[in-house]
CSV table of C-alpha atoms in Angstrom, one decimal:
chain,number,residue,atom,x,y,z
N,1,GLN,CA,0.0,0.0,0.0
N,2,ASN,CA,1.1,3.5,-0.6
N,3,ALA,CA,-0.1,7.0,0.3
N,4,VAL,CA,-2.2,7.2,-2.9
N,5,ALA,CA,-3.9,3.8,-2.4
N,6,LEU,CA,-4.5,4.2,1.4
N,7,SER,CA,-8.2,4.5,2.0
N,8,PRO,CA,-9.4,6.9,4.6
N,9,ASN,CA,-11.3,3.9,6.1
N,10,SER,CA,-8.3,1.6,6.2
N,11,TRP,CA,-7.4,0.0,9.5
N,12,GLN,CA,-4.2,2.0,9.7
N,13,LYS,CA,-6.1,5.3,9.2
N,14,ARG,CA,-8.7,4.3,11.8
N,15,LEU,CA,-6.1,3.5,14.4
N,16,ASP,CA,-4.3,6.7,13.5
N,17,ARG,CA,-7.5,8.7,14.3
N,18,ALA,CA,-8.2,6.7,17.4
N,19,PHE,CA,-4.8,6.9,19.0
N,20,LEU,CA,-2.8,9.7,17.4
N,21,ASP,CA,-5.2,12.4,16.1
N,22,VAL,CA,-6.4,15.0,18.6
N,23,ASP,CA,-9.4,15.6,16.4
N,24,GLY,CA,-9.8,12.0,15.3
N,25,ALA,CA,-13.0,11.4,17.2
N,26,ARG,CA,-15.6,13.5,19.0
N,27,ASN,CA,-15.6,11.4,22.2
N,28,PRO,CA,-14.2,8.2,23.7
N,29,GLN,CA,-17.1,6.1,22.3
N,30,ALA,CA,-16.2,7.2,18.8
N,31,ARG,CA,-12.5,6.4,19.4
N,32,PHE,CA,-13.6,2.9,20.6
N,33,ARG,CA,-15.7,2.4,17.5
N,34,LEU,CA,-12.7,3.3,15.3
N,35,ILE,CA,-10.6,0.7,17.1
N,36,GLN,CA,-13.3,-1.9,16.8
N,37,ARG,CA,-13.7,-1.3,13.1
N,38,ALA,CA,-9.9,-1.4,12.6
N,39,LEU,CA,-9.7,-4.8,14.3
N,40,LYS,CA,-12.6,-6.2,12.2
N,41,ASP,CA,-11.0,-5.1,8.9
N,42,PRO,CA,-10.0,-8.2,6.9
N,43,GLU,CA,-6.9,-6.3,5.6
N,44,LEU,CA,-5.5,-6.1,9.1
N,45,SER,CA,-4.6,-9.8,9.3
N,46,LYS,CA,-3.2,-9.7,5.7
N,47,ASP,CA,-1.0,-6.7,6.4
N,48,LEU,CA,0.2,-8.1,9.7
N,49,THR,CA,1.1,-11.4,8.1
N,50,LYS,CA,2.8,-9.7,5.2
N,51,GLY,CA,5.0,-7.6,7.6
N,52,ILE,CA,5.8,-10.4,9.9
N,53,ASN,CA,6.7,-12.8,7.1
N,54,ALA,CA,9.0,-10.2,5.6
N,55,VAL,CA,11.0,-10.1,8.9
N,56,ARG,CA,10.9,-13.9,9.2
N,57,GLU,CA,12.2,-14.5,5.7
N,58,LYS,CA,14.7,-11.6,5.4
N,59,GLY,CA,15.6,-10.9,9.0
N,60,MET,CA,15.1,-7.7,10.8
N,61,ALA,CA,17.8,-5.7,9.0
N,62,LYS,CA,16.3,-6.3,5.5
N,63,GLY,CA,12.7,-7.1,6.4
N,64,HIS,CA,11.9,-4.2,8.6
N,65,PRO,CA,11.1,-1.7,5.8
N,66,GLU,CA,8.4,-4.0,4.5
N,67,LEU,CA,7.1,-4.4,8.0
N,68,ILE,CA,6.9,-0.6,8.5
N,69,ASP,CA,5.2,-0.2,5.1
N,70,ALA,CA,2.6,-2.9,6.0
N,71,PHE,CA,1.8,-1.6,9.5
N,72,TRP,CA,2.3,2.1,9.0
N,73,PRO,CA,2.2,3.1,5.3
N,74,GLU,CA,2.9,6.5,4.0
N,75,GLY,CA,0.1,8.9,4.7
N,76,THR,CA,-0.5,7.8,8.3
N,77,LEU,CA,0.4,9.9,11.3
N,78,ALA,CA,2.3,6.9,12.8
N,79,ARG,CA,4.5,6.8,9.7
N,80,GLU,CA,5.3,10.5,10.0
N,81,ASP,CA,6.2,9.9,13.6
N,82,ILE,CA,8.5,7.0,12.7
N,83,VAL,CA,10.2,9.2,10.0
N,84,GLY,CA,10.6,12.0,12.6
N,85,ILE,CA,12.1,9.6,15.2
N,86,GLN,CA,14.5,8.2,12.6
N,87,SER,CA,15.7,11.8,11.7
N,88,LEU,CA,16.1,12.5,15.4
N,89,VAL,CA,18.2,9.4,16.0
N,90,LYS,CA,20.5,10.3,13.1
N,91,SER,CA,21.1,13.8,14.6
N,92,LEU,CA,21.6,12.6,18.2
N,93,PRO,CA,25.4,12.2,18.0
N,94,GLU,CA,25.7,15.8,16.9
N,95,ARG,CA,23.4,17.0,19.6
N,96,VAL,CA,25.3,15.0,22.2
N,97,GLU,CA,28.5,16.7,21.2
N,98,GLU,CA,26.8,20.1,21.5
N,99,VAL,CA,25.6,19.3,25.0
N,100,ARG,CA,29.0,18.1,26.1
N,101,GLY,CA,30.4,21.4,25.0
N,102,GLY,CA,32.2,20.2,21.9
N,103,ASP,CA,31.4,23.5,20.2
N,104,SER,CA,32.7,26.3,22.4
N,105,LYS,CA,31.4,28.9,20.0
N,106,GLN,CA,27.9,27.9,20.6
N,107,GLN,CA,26.1,29.7,23.4
N,108,GLN,CA,23.7,28.1,25.8
N,109,SER,CA,20.1,29.0,25.7
N,110,PRO,CA,18.5,30.3,28.9
N,111,SER,CA,16.7,27.7,31.0
N,112,ILE,CA,12.9,27.7,31.4
N,113,ARG,CA,13.5,28.8,35.0
N,114,ASP,CA,15.4,31.9,33.7
N,115,VAL,CA,12.6,32.7,31.3
N,116,ILE,CA,9.9,32.4,34.0
N,117,GLN,CA,11.9,34.5,36.4
N,118,ASN,CA,12.3,37.3,33.9
N,119,CYS,CA,8.6,37.2,32.8
N,120,ASP,CA,6.4,40.1,33.8
N,121,ILE,CA,4.1,38.3,36.3
N,122,ASP,CA,1.3,40.9,36.0
N,123,VAL,CA,1.1,40.6,32.3
N,124,PHE,CA,1.1,36.9,32.6
N,125,GLN,CA,-1.7,36.9,35.2
N,126,ASN,CA,-3.8,39.3,33.1
N,127,THR,CA,-3.4,37.1,30.0
N,128,VAL,CA,-4.4,34.0,31.9
N,129,ARG,CA,-7.4,35.8,33.4
N,130,GLU,CA,-8.5,37.1,29.9
N,131,SER,CA,-8.1,33.6,28.4
N,132,PHE,CA,-10.8,32.3,30.7
N,133,ASN,CA,-13.1,35.3,31.3
N,134,THR,CA,-15.7,34.3,28.6
N,135,GLU,CA,-17.0,31.0,27.2
N,136,GLU,CA,-15.6,31.9,23.8
N,137,ASN,CA,-12.1,32.6,25.2
N,138,ARG,CA,-12.2,29.3,27.2
N,139,LYS,CA,-13.0,27.4,24.1
N,140,ARG,CA,-10.4,29.2,22.0
N,141,SER,CA,-7.8,28.6,24.8
N,142,PHE,CA,-8.6,24.9,24.8
N,143,VAL,CA,-8.2,24.6,21.0
N,144,LEU,CA,-4.9,26.5,21.2
N,145,ALA,CA,-3.6,24.2,24.0
N,146,GLN,CA,-4.6,21.1,21.9
N,147,ASN,CA,-2.4,22.5,19.1
N,148,ALA,CA,0.6,21.1,20.9
N,149,PHE,CA,-0.7,17.7,19.7
N,150,ARG,CA,-1.7,18.6,16.2
N,151,ARG,CA,0.4,18.6,13.0
N,152,THR,CA,-1.5,21.5,11.6
N,153,PRO,CA,-2.6,24.0,14.3
N,154,LYS,CA,-6.2,25.2,14.4
N,155,SER,CA,-7.2,28.8,15.2
N,156,ALA,CA,-3.5,29.8,15.3
N,157,ASN,CA,-4.1,33.4,14.3
N,158,LEU,CA,-2.7,34.6,17.6
N,159,LEU,CA,-2.9,38.3,16.7
N,160,PRO,CA,-6.5,39.4,15.9
N,161,PHE,CA,-6.4,41.6,12.8
N,162,ALA,CA,-8.7,43.2,10.2
N,163,ASP,CA,-7.8,43.6,6.6
N,164,ILE,CA,-7.8,47.3,5.6
N,165,ASP,CA,-6.5,47.3,2.1
N,166,THR,CA,-4.5,45.3,-0.5
N,167,ILE,CA,-2.1,47.0,-2.8
N,168,HIS,CA,-1.0,45.1,-5.9
N,169,SER,CA,2.1,46.0,-8.0
N,170,ASN,CA,4.0,44.1,-10.7
N,171,ASP,CA,6.3,42.2,-8.4
N,172,ALA,CA,4.5,42.2,-5.0
N,173,THR,CA,1.2,42.3,-3.2
N,174,VAL,CA,1.0,44.2,0.1
N,175,LYS,CA,-1.8,43.7,2.6
N,176,ILE,CA,-2.5,46.4,5.1
N,177,ARG,CA,-3.9,45.2,8.4
N,178,SER,CA,-5.0,46.7,11.6
N,179,ILE,CA,-4.0,44.6,14.7
N,180,GLU,CA,-6.1,44.8,17.8
N,181,GLU,CA,-4.6,45.7,21.1
N,182,SER,CA,-2.5,42.8,22.3
N,183,SER,CA,-0.2,41.8,25.2
N,184,PHE,CA,3.3,40.8,24.4
N,185,TYR,CA,5.9,39.0,26.5
N,186,SER,CA,9.6,39.7,26.5
N,187,THR,CA,12.6,38.5,28.4
N,188,LYS,CA,16.2,39.5,28.5
N,189,MET,CA,18.4,37.0,26.8
N,190,ASP,CA,22.1,37.4,27.5
N,191,TYR,CA,24.4,36.3,24.7
N,192,ASP,CA,28.0,37.3,24.5
């Protein structure tokens, strides 16, 4: 199977929506139904057998790509996660060297503690209060918090604005927008 042939109702996509997609189901019952349907899909046993047989016949070193393709084909969230983890593993030796101080030119980032200590607590408290003062703000804050688990953020327009005008020229288009009053955070970051 490949990304083009993968049906939205395939067992892989159903398990993706049930386990990995924040917006995959409206409630726990819907997630449970997705899992049930995935387990009843006749293609599940075929794909599992195909992947396991590839590892049996070719060994893990040569058979694992077929196993991954059978279990988590391209187009699934799980496959994207696997590719991301593989990229991370490849970059780990370089990151370890940076952490150990191998590159003396590189400056250390401030710790979370430093950022919190330098944050204007009054601005932070006002922002939190405003985020929960109306039902609309509570819902929006909840959606924005869920964005940490989404691949494509929803309602991420963090600065409310209104389009005023659009100017077109031969080589560019410029949009003029009015931004509503907003609170901004800043922190001092010392780099030599």
